[in-house]
PDB file of C-alpha atoms in Angstrom:
ATOM      1  CA  MET A 204      72.723  47.774  63.010  1.00 42.00           C
ATOM      2  CA  ALA A 205      72.720  51.267  64.499  1.00 43.00           C
ATOM      3  CA  GLN A 206      75.801  52.335  66.399  1.00 42.00           C
ATOM      4  CA  ARG A 207      75.465  54.004  69.747  1.00 39.00           C
ATOM      5  CA  ARG A 208      77.329  57.262  70.261  1.00 38.00           C
ATOM      6  CA  SER A 209      78.617  58.249  73.667  1.00 40.00           C
ATOM      7  CA  LEU A 210      79.813  61.688  74.761  1.00 36.00           C
ATOM      8  CA  ALA A 211      82.902  61.767  76.924  1.00 41.00           C
ATOM      9  CA  VAL A 212      82.411  64.009  79.974  1.00 38.00           C
ATOM     10  CA  PRO A 213      85.616  65.530  81.361  1.00 44.00           C
ATOM     11  CA  TYR A 214      86.482  64.484  84.876  1.00 41.00           C
ATOM     12  CA  GLY A 215      85.433  67.059  87.400  1.00 46.00           C
ATOM     13  CA  ALA A 216      82.737  68.621  85.186  1.00 44.00           C
ATOM     14  CA  PRO A 217      79.798  67.250  87.252  1.00 43.00           C
ATOM     15  CA  VAL A 218      81.277  68.795  90.391  1.00 39.00           C
ATOM     16  CA  LEU A 219      81.600  72.203  88.723  1.00 39.00           C
ATOM     17  CA  ALA A 220      78.098  71.938  87.329  1.00 42.00           C
ATOM     18  CA  VAL A 221      76.653  71.091  90.737  1.00 39.00           C
ATOM     19  CA  SER A 222      78.543  74.008  92.304  1.00 42.00           C
ATOM     20  CA  PHE A 223      77.285  76.403  89.635  1.00 43.00           C
ATOM     21  CA  LEU A 224      73.704  75.178  89.924  1.00 41.00           C
ATOM     22  CA  ALA A 225      73.860  75.501  93.691  1.00 42.00           C
ATOM     23  CA  CYS A 226      74.855  79.165  93.352  1.00 44.00           C
ATOM     24  CA  VAL A 227      72.118  79.804  90.812  1.00 44.00           C
ATOM     25  CA  ALA A 228      69.450  77.943  92.770  1.00 37.00           C
ATOM     26  CA  THR A 229      70.163  79.706  96.044  1.00 51.00           C
ATOM     27  CA  GLY A 230      70.969  83.100  94.518  1.00 75.00           C
ATOM     28  CA  LEU A 231      74.292  83.147  96.368  1.00 88.00           C
ATOM     29  CA  GLU A 232      76.013  86.518  95.955  1.00 94.00           C
ATOM     30  CA  LEU A 233      78.322  88.959  97.688  1.00 97.00           C
ATOM     31  CA  SER A 234      78.095  92.635  98.460  1.00 97.00           C
ATOM     32  CA  VAL A 235      80.729  95.145  99.509  1.00 98.00           C
ATOM     33  CA  ASN A 236      79.453  98.170 101.433  1.00 97.00           C
ATOM     34  CA  ASN A 237      75.933  97.278 100.178  1.00 96.00           C
ATOM     35  CA  HIS A 238      77.060  97.131  96.515  1.00 97.00           C
ATOM     36  CA  ALA A 239      76.340  93.815  94.770  1.00 96.00           C
ATOM     37  CA  ALA A 240      78.348  94.816  91.656  1.00 97.00           C
ATOM     38  CA  ASP A 241      81.760  96.354  91.042  1.00 98.00           C
ATOM     39  CA  PHE A 242      81.878 100.047  91.948  1.00 98.00           C
ATOM     40  CA  THR A 243      84.156 103.027  92.538  1.00 98.00           C
ATOM     41  CA  LEU A 244      84.513 104.507  96.008  1.00 98.00           C
ATOM     42  CA  SER A 245      85.451 108.191  96.093  1.00 97.00           C
ATOM     43  CA  THR A 246      87.233 109.412  99.189  1.00 96.00           C
ATOM     44  CA  GLY A 247      89.722 112.017 100.300  1.00 95.00           C
ATOM     45  CA  LEU A 248      92.894 111.636 102.323  1.00 94.00           C
ATOM     46  CA  SER A 249      91.656 110.258 105.630  1.00 94.00           C
ATOM     47  CA  PRO A 250      92.852 108.348 108.702  1.00 96.00           C
ATOM     48  CA  ALA A 251      90.955 105.213 107.647  1.00 96.00           C
ATOM     49  CA  ILE A 252      88.122 103.725 105.606  1.00 97.00           C
ATOM     50  CA  SER A 253      86.576 100.272 105.992  1.00 97.00           C
ATOM     51  CA  LEU A 254      85.226  97.800 103.453  1.00 98.00           C
ATOM     52  CA  SER A 255      82.682  95.190 104.521  1.00 98.00           C
ATOM     53  CA  CYS A 256      81.996  92.067 102.454  1.00 98.00           C
ATOM     54  CA  LEU A 257      78.819  90.085 103.126  1.00 97.00           C
ATOM     55  CA  VAL A 258      77.503  86.747 101.794  1.00 97.00           C
ATOM     56  CA  HIS A 259      73.819  86.704 100.808  1.00 94.00           C
ATOM     57  CA  ASN A 260      71.448  83.715 100.510  1.00 91.00           C
ATOM     58  CA  SER A 261      73.932  81.297 102.024  1.00 88.00           C
ATOM     59  CA  SER A 262      72.776  77.997 103.491  1.00 88.00           C
ATOM     60  CA  GLN A 263      76.200  77.158 104.898  1.00 92.00           C
ATOM     61  CA  ALA A 264      79.310  78.814 106.249  1.00 94.00           C
ATOM     62  CA  GLU A 265      81.176  80.460 103.391  1.00 96.00           C
ATOM     63  CA  GLU A 266      84.824  81.494 103.604  1.00 96.00           C
ATOM     64  CA  LEU A 267      85.714  84.872 102.117  1.00 97.00           C
ATOM     65  CA  LEU A 268      88.986  86.119 100.632  1.00 97.00           C
ATOM     66  CA  TRP A 269      90.223  89.699 100.173  1.00 98.00           C
ATOM     67  CA  TYR A 270      92.710  90.903  97.554  1.00 98.00           C
ATOM     68  CA  ARG A 271      94.525  94.195  97.089  1.00 97.00           C
ATOM     69  CA  GLY A 272      95.270  94.183  93.384  1.00 96.00           C
ATOM     70  CA  ASP A 273      96.708  90.709  92.788  1.00 94.00           C
ATOM     71  CA  GLY A 274      97.994  90.320  96.351  1.00 96.00           C
ATOM     72  CA  ARG A 275      96.130  88.365  99.019  1.00 96.00           C
ATOM     73  CA  VAL A 276      95.157  90.232 102.182  1.00 96.00           C
ATOM     74  CA  ASP A 277      95.803  88.395 105.460  1.00 96.00           C
ATOM     75  CA  LEU A 278      92.635  87.966 107.520  1.00 96.00           C
ATOM     76  CA  LYS A 279      92.205  86.858 111.108  1.00 94.00           C
ATOM     77  CA  ASP A 280      90.325  83.615 111.751  1.00 91.00           C
ATOM     78  CA  GLY A 281      87.250  85.375 113.113  1.00 93.00           C
ATOM     79  CA  ASN A 282      87.030  87.626 110.070  1.00 97.00           C
ATOM     80  CA  LYS A 283      86.591  85.146 107.232  1.00 95.00           C
ATOM     81  CA  VAL A 284      83.186  83.449 107.419  1.00 96.00           C
ATOM     82  CA  ASN A 285      80.050  84.952 105.812  1.00 96.00           C
ATOM     83  CA  ILE A 286      81.152  88.474 106.665  1.00 97.00           C
ATOM     84  CA  SER A 287      84.606  90.012 106.449  1.00 97.00           C
ATOM     85  CA  ASN A 288      85.891  93.539 107.060  1.00 98.00           C
ATOM     86  CA  ILE A 289      89.155  95.202 106.112  1.00 98.00           C
ATOM     87  CA  CYS A 290      90.457  98.620 107.104  1.00 97.00           C
ATOM     88  CA  ILE A 291      92.679 100.827 104.950  1.00 97.00           C
ATOM     89  CA  SER A 292      94.638 103.093 107.257  1.00 95.00           C
ATOM     90  CA  PRO A 293      95.699 105.707 106.492  1.00 96.00           C
ATOM     91  CA  VAL A 294      94.286 106.481 103.064  1.00 97.00           C
ATOM     92  CA  ASN A 295      96.962 108.262 101.008  1.00 94.00           C
ATOM     93  CA  GLU A 296      97.907 109.087  97.431  1.00 93.00           C
ATOM     94  CA  SER A 297      99.337 105.619  96.777  1.00 93.00           C
ATOM     95  CA  ASP A 298      95.880 104.095  97.298  1.00 96.00           C
ATOM     96  CA  ASN A 299      94.388 106.005  94.374  1.00 96.00           C
ATOM     97  CA  GLY A 300      93.297 103.619  91.608  1.00 96.00           C
ATOM     98  CA  VAL A 301      93.908 100.496  93.703  1.00 97.00           C
ATOM     99  CA  THR A 302      91.333  97.699  93.374  1.00 98.00           C
ATOM    100  CA  PHE A 303      90.149  95.735  96.418  1.00 98.00           C
ATOM    101  CA  THR A 304      88.267  92.505  95.677  1.00 98.00           C
ATOM    102  CA  CYS A 305      86.203  90.216  97.931  1.00 98.00           C
ATOM    103  CA  ARG A 306      85.862  86.642  96.627  1.00 97.00           C
ATOM    104  CA  LEU A 307      84.122  83.470  97.673  1.00 96.00           C
ATOM    105  CA  ALA A 308      86.803  80.933  98.636  1.00 95.00           C
ATOM    106  CA  ARG A 309      85.117  77.890  97.036  1.00 93.00           C
ATOM    107  CA  ASP A 310      84.155  79.721  93.841  1.00 93.00           C
ATOM    108  CA  LYS A 311      86.387  82.691  93.091  1.00 93.00           C
ATOM    109  CA  SER A 312      84.181  83.748  90.174  1.00 93.00           C
ATOM    110  CA  VAL A 313      81.728  85.034  92.777  1.00 95.00           C
ATOM    111  CA  GLN A 314      83.280  88.368  93.646  1.00 97.00           C
ATOM    112  CA  VAL A 315      82.791  92.116  94.029  1.00 98.00           C
ATOM    113  CA  SER A 316      85.528  94.685  93.376  1.00 98.00           C
ATOM    114  CA  VAL A 317      85.859  98.269  94.528  1.00 98.00           C
ATOM    115  CA  ILE A 318      88.247 100.796  92.971  1.00 98.00           C
ATOM    116  CA  LEU A 319      89.450 103.582  95.257  1.00 98.00           C
ATOM    117  CA  ASP A 320      89.221 107.090  93.843  1.00 98.00           C
ATOM    118  CA  VAL A 321      91.363 109.009  96.341  1.00 97.00           C
ATOM    119  CA  GLN A 322      91.139 112.739  95.736  1.00 96.00           C
ATOM    120  CA  PHE A 323      93.926 114.992  96.967  1.00 95.00           C
ATOM    121  CA  PRO A 324      95.317 118.458  96.188  1.00 93.00           C
ATOM    122  CA  PRO A 325      98.728 119.076  94.591  1.00 91.00           C
ATOM    123  CA  GLN A 326     101.425 118.943  97.241  1.00 84.00           C
ATOM    124  CA  LEU A 327     103.917 121.321  95.726  1.00 86.00           C
ATOM    125  CA  SER A 328     106.286 123.670  97.530  1.00 78.00           C
ATOM    126  CA  GLY A 329     109.910 124.725  97.967  1.00 82.00           C
ATOM    127  CA  GLU A 330     112.490 126.193  95.641  1.00 88.00           C
ATOM    128  CA  GLU A 331     115.586 125.180  93.729  1.00 92.00           C
ATOM    129  CA  THR A 332     118.570 127.049  92.278  1.00 95.00           C
ATOM    130  CA  LEU A 333     120.070 125.902  88.999  1.00 95.00           C
ATOM    131  CA  HIS A 334     123.363 127.068  87.503  1.00 95.00           C
ATOM    132  CA  VAL A 335     123.697 126.497  83.779  1.00 96.00           C
ATOM    133  CA  GLU A 336     126.322 127.546  81.267  1.00 95.00           C
ATOM    134  CA  GLU A 337     125.295 129.794  78.401  1.00 95.00           C
ATOM    135  CA  GLU A 338     124.314 127.912  75.214  1.00 94.00           C
ATOM    136  CA  LYS A 339     123.529 124.773  77.227  1.00 95.00           C
ATOM    137  CA  ASP A 340     120.055 123.168  77.620  1.00 96.00           C
ATOM    138  CA  VAL A 341     118.219 123.020  80.942  1.00 96.00           C
ATOM    139  CA  THR A 342     115.016 121.310  82.129  1.00 95.00           C
ATOM    140  CA  LEU A 343     112.898 122.427  85.087  1.00 96.00           C
ATOM    141  CA  THR A 344     110.900 119.524  86.534  1.00 93.00           C
ATOM    142  CA  CYS A 345     107.785 120.112  88.593  1.00 92.00           C
ATOM    143  CA  ASN A 346     106.199 117.042  90.256  1.00 88.00           C
ATOM    144  CA  SER A 347     102.532 118.012  90.166  1.00 85.00           C
ATOM    145  CA  LYS A 348     100.661 114.833  91.151  1.00 88.00           C
ATOM    146  CA  SER A 349      97.044 115.439  92.191  1.00 92.00           C
ATOM    147  CA  ASN A 350      93.530 114.014  91.821  1.00 94.00           C
ATOM    148  CA  PRO A 351      91.642 115.395  90.031  1.00 92.00           C
ATOM    149  CA  GLN A 352      94.448 116.399  87.686  1.00 88.00           C
ATOM    150  CA  ALA A 353      95.379 120.036  88.174  1.00 91.00           C
ATOM    151  CA  GLN A 354      95.938 122.795  85.659  1.00 91.00           C
ATOM    152  CA  SER A 355      99.591 123.838  85.416  1.00 92.00           C
ATOM    153  CA  THR A 356     101.345 126.892  84.070  1.00 95.00           C
ATOM    154  CA  TRP A 357     104.801 128.483  84.174  1.00 96.00           C
ATOM    155  CA  LEU A 358     105.599 132.018  85.301  1.00 96.00           C
ATOM    156  CA  LYS A 359     108.819 133.964  84.913  1.00 97.00           C
ATOM    157  CA  ASP A 360     109.489 136.687  87.476  1.00 96.00           C
ATOM    158  CA  ASN A 361     105.793 136.550  88.513  1.00 95.00           C
ATOM    159  CA  GLN A 362     104.553 137.044  84.930  1.00 96.00           C
ATOM    160  CA  LYS A 363     103.083 134.368  82.678  1.00 95.00           C
ATOM    161  CA  LEU A 364     105.901 132.934  80.598  1.00 95.00           C
ATOM    162  CA  THR A 365     105.687 133.695  76.892  1.00 93.00           C
ATOM    163  CA  LEU A 366     106.738 130.522  75.123  1.00 93.00           C
ATOM    164  CA  GLN A 367     109.107 130.893  72.192  1.00 94.00           C
ATOM    165  CA  GLN A 368     109.081 128.276  69.483  1.00 91.00           C
ATOM    166  CA  SER A 369     112.274 126.182  69.305  1.00 92.00           C
ATOM    167  CA  HIS A 370     113.461 127.828  72.536  1.00 96.00           C
ATOM    168  CA  HIS A 371     110.877 126.562  75.074  1.00 96.00           C
ATOM    169  CA  GLU A 372     109.367 123.102  75.222  1.00 96.00           C
ATOM    170  CA  LEU A 373     106.661 121.792  77.578  1.00 95.00           C
ATOM    171  CA  TYR A 374     106.171 118.188  78.699  1.00 94.00           C
ATOM    172  CA  ARG A 375     103.181 117.151  80.790  1.00 91.00           C
ATOM    173  CA  THR A 376     101.878 113.904  82.322  1.00 89.00           C
ATOM    174  CA  SER A 377      99.435 113.270  85.154  1.00 83.00           C
ATOM    175  CA  GLU A 378     102.309 113.591  87.637  1.00 86.00           C
ATOM    176  CA  VAL A 379     105.051 115.675  85.996  1.00 90.00           C
ATOM    177  CA  PHE A 380     105.138 119.146  84.420  1.00 92.00           C
ATOM    178  CA  GLN A 381     108.425 120.103  82.745  1.00 94.00           C
ATOM    179  CA  LEU A 382     109.823 123.194  81.064  1.00 96.00           C
ATOM    180  CA  SER A 383     112.856 122.736  78.821  1.00 97.00           C
ATOM    181  CA  ILE A 384     114.877 125.737  77.636  1.00 97.00           C
ATOM    182  CA  LYS A 385     117.149 125.162  74.650  1.00 97.00           C
ATOM    183  CA  LYS A 386     120.513 126.968  74.398  1.00 96.00           C
ATOM    184  CA  VAL A 387     119.944 129.297  77.317  1.00 97.00           C
ATOM    185  CA  GLN A 388     120.901 132.940  77.008  1.00 95.00           C
ATOM    186  CA  LYS A 389     121.611 135.637  79.560  1.00 95.00           C
ATOM    187  CA  SER A 390     118.054 136.871  78.980  1.00 95.00           C
ATOM    188  CA  ASP A 391     116.795 133.585  80.438  1.00 96.00           C
ATOM    189  CA  ASN A 392     118.111 134.532  83.877  1.00 96.00           C
ATOM    190  CA  GLY A 393     115.320 134.799  86.437  1.00 96.00           C
ATOM    191  CA  THR A 394     112.907 132.986  88.729  1.00 97.00           C
ATOM    192  CA  TYR A 395     110.591 130.457  87.099  1.00 97.00           C
ATOM    193  CA  THR A 396     107.489 129.403  89.029  1.00 96.00           C
ATOM    194  CA  CYS A 397     105.553 126.211  88.430  1.00 95.00           C
ATOM    195  CA  MET A 398     101.968 127.028  89.444  1.00 95.00           C
ATOM    196  CA  VAL A 399      99.479 124.177  89.869  1.00 94.00           C
ATOM    197  CA  GLU A 400      95.771 124.778  90.468  1.00 93.00           C
ATOM    198  CA  SER A 401      93.046 122.248  91.284  1.00 92.00           C
ATOM    199  CA  PRO A 402      89.556 122.408  92.845  1.00 93.00           C
ATOM    200  CA  LEU A 403      91.051 121.018  96.060  1.00 93.00           C
ATOM    201  CA  GLY A 404      93.961 123.448  96.367  1.00 92.00           C
ATOM    202  CA  ASN A 405      96.941 125.104  94.715  1.00 92.00           C
ATOM    203  CA  GLY A 406     100.697 124.726  94.880  1.00 91.00           C
ATOM    204  CA  THR A 407     103.822 126.483  93.594  1.00 93.00           C
ATOM    205  CA  ARG A 408     107.516 125.756  93.262  1.00 94.00           C
ATOM    206  CA  ASP A 409     110.234 128.271  92.360  1.00 95.00           C
ATOM    207  CA  PHE A 410     113.301 127.630  90.223  1.00 96.00           C
ATOM    208  CA  HIS A 411     116.047 130.273  90.305  1.00 97.00           C
ATOM    209  CA  LEU A 412     117.882 129.991  86.990  1.00 97.00           C
ATOM    210  CA  ILE A 413     121.373 131.499  86.890  1.00 97.00           C
ATOM    211  CA  VAL A 414     122.993 131.576  83.443  1.00 96.00           C
ATOM    212  CA  GLU A 415     126.800 131.637  83.677  1.00 95.00           C
ATOM    213  CA  ASP A 416     129.346 132.734  81.076  1.00 91.00           C
ATOM    214  CA  LYS A 417     130.290 130.170  78.505  1.00 86.00           C
ATOM    215  CA  LYS A 418     133.617 128.575  79.360  1.00 81.00           C
ATOM    216  CA  PRO A 419     136.241 128.412  76.606  1.00 75.00           C
ATOM    217  CA  VAL A 420     137.026 124.959  75.312  1.00 66.00           C
ATOM    218  CA  PHE A 421     140.762 125.459  75.975  1.00 56.00           C
ATOM    219  CA  PRO A 422     141.297 127.779  78.960  1.00 59.00           C
ATOM    220  CA  LYS A 423     144.047 130.310  78.153  1.00 63.00           C
ATOM    221  CA  GLU A 424     145.566 130.129  81.623  1.00 68.00           C
ATOM    222  CA  ALA A 425     145.965 126.359  81.421  1.00 65.00           C
ATOM    223  CA  VAL A 426     147.536 126.523  77.938  1.00 64.00           C
ATOM    224  CA  ILE A 427     150.022 129.226  78.980  1.00 74.00           C
ATOM    225  CA  ALA A 428     150.992 127.312  82.115  1.00 72.00           C
ATOM    226  CA  ALA A 429     151.556 124.140  80.086  1.00 72.00           C
ATOM    227  CA  VAL A 430     153.776 125.967  77.547  1.00 73.00           C
ATOM    228  CA  VAL A 431     155.853 127.480  80.354  1.00 75.00           C
ATOM    229  CA  VAL A 432     156.356 124.120  82.039  1.00 74.00           C
ATOM    230  CA  VAL A 433     157.371 122.409  78.780  1.00 75.00           C
ATOM    231  CA  THR A 434     159.783 125.225  77.902  1.00 76.00           C
ATOM    232  CA  ILE A 435     161.485 125.163  81.292  1.00 79.00           C
ATOM    233  CA  THR A 436     161.786 121.371  81.128  1.00 76.00           C
ATOM    234  CA  ILE A 437     163.467 121.567  77.723  1.00 74.00           C
ATOM    235  CA  LEU A 438     165.934 124.266  78.932  1.00 73.00           C
ATOM    236  CA  PHE A 439     166.909 122.231  81.994  1.00 70.00           C
ATOM    237  CA  GLY A 440     167.457 119.218  79.750  1.00 67.00           C
ATOM    238  CA  ILE A 441     169.729 121.184  77.464  1.00 68.00           C
ATOM    239  CA  VAL A 442     171.774 122.587  80.365  1.00 66.00           C
ATOM    240  CA  ALA A 443     172.145 119.145  81.957  1.00 65.00           C
ATOM    241  CA  ARG A 444     173.496 117.632  78.720  1.00 66.00           C
ATOM    242  CA  LYS A 445     175.445 120.573  77.347  1.00 62.00           C
ATOM    243  CA  ASP A 446     178.783 118.710  77.477  1.00 64.00           C
ATOM    244  CA  LYS A 447     177.488 115.833  75.354  1.00 62.00           C
ATOM    245  CA  ILE A 448     175.894 118.243  72.931  1.00 56.00           C
ATOM    246  CA  LEU A 449     179.143 120.212  72.530  1.00 58.00           C
ATOM    247  CA  LYS A 450     181.173 117.028  71.907  1.00 61.00           C
ATOM    248  CA  VAL A 451     178.753 115.987  69.161  1.00 57.00           C
ATOM    249  CA  TRP A 452     179.121 119.357  67.465  1.00 51.00           C
TER     250      TRP A 452
END
């Protein structure tokens, strides 16, 4: 006698299947600023930009959700159904690389993301004076954040710095440009300029390096003063106890 086989269907699967088929059958989709797929939005520093999310091919009212990265964006009640707008104001350097995502509330797999590409020039200025003892190490740090990434170089006394192996060391990231000088000498005295150049603008920052004489490990003045104090203390002790000392002898 043949045995009948039955397939167990997980609870909730029919509901998900119906939801998926409904999306496929109606062609339900979202668009952000007329883009139906994920995209990158290039912009400069500006007072504000807006993102508009729209539901397409919907036969009912659909609630929309906005996210900045992983964080939920608060929306007003009249800005959630079928169309939703958010405003980023002002647009600054911290918004660069941030992802904004519009999702369908009942099926969060239906979504469109936009990555902000905020372009800005290097904002570099000012000066700094550093005092360093001879034979010590020193590091000059230049914060050179920009987008697109800028080209950086170091000058000394308005001339391009000639790097010496084992004496100079450069460290560079997308936001920091450093010059390290090992065991500074008197010849390292001078003004060092961090110069940053990008298509959107340039910036400079000056570092006035003052190399001071190497301090002795044991200052002579302090040693002499200590010897004098100890000597005087011993003499006073001897004078105060001279009677006892004479009796012993």
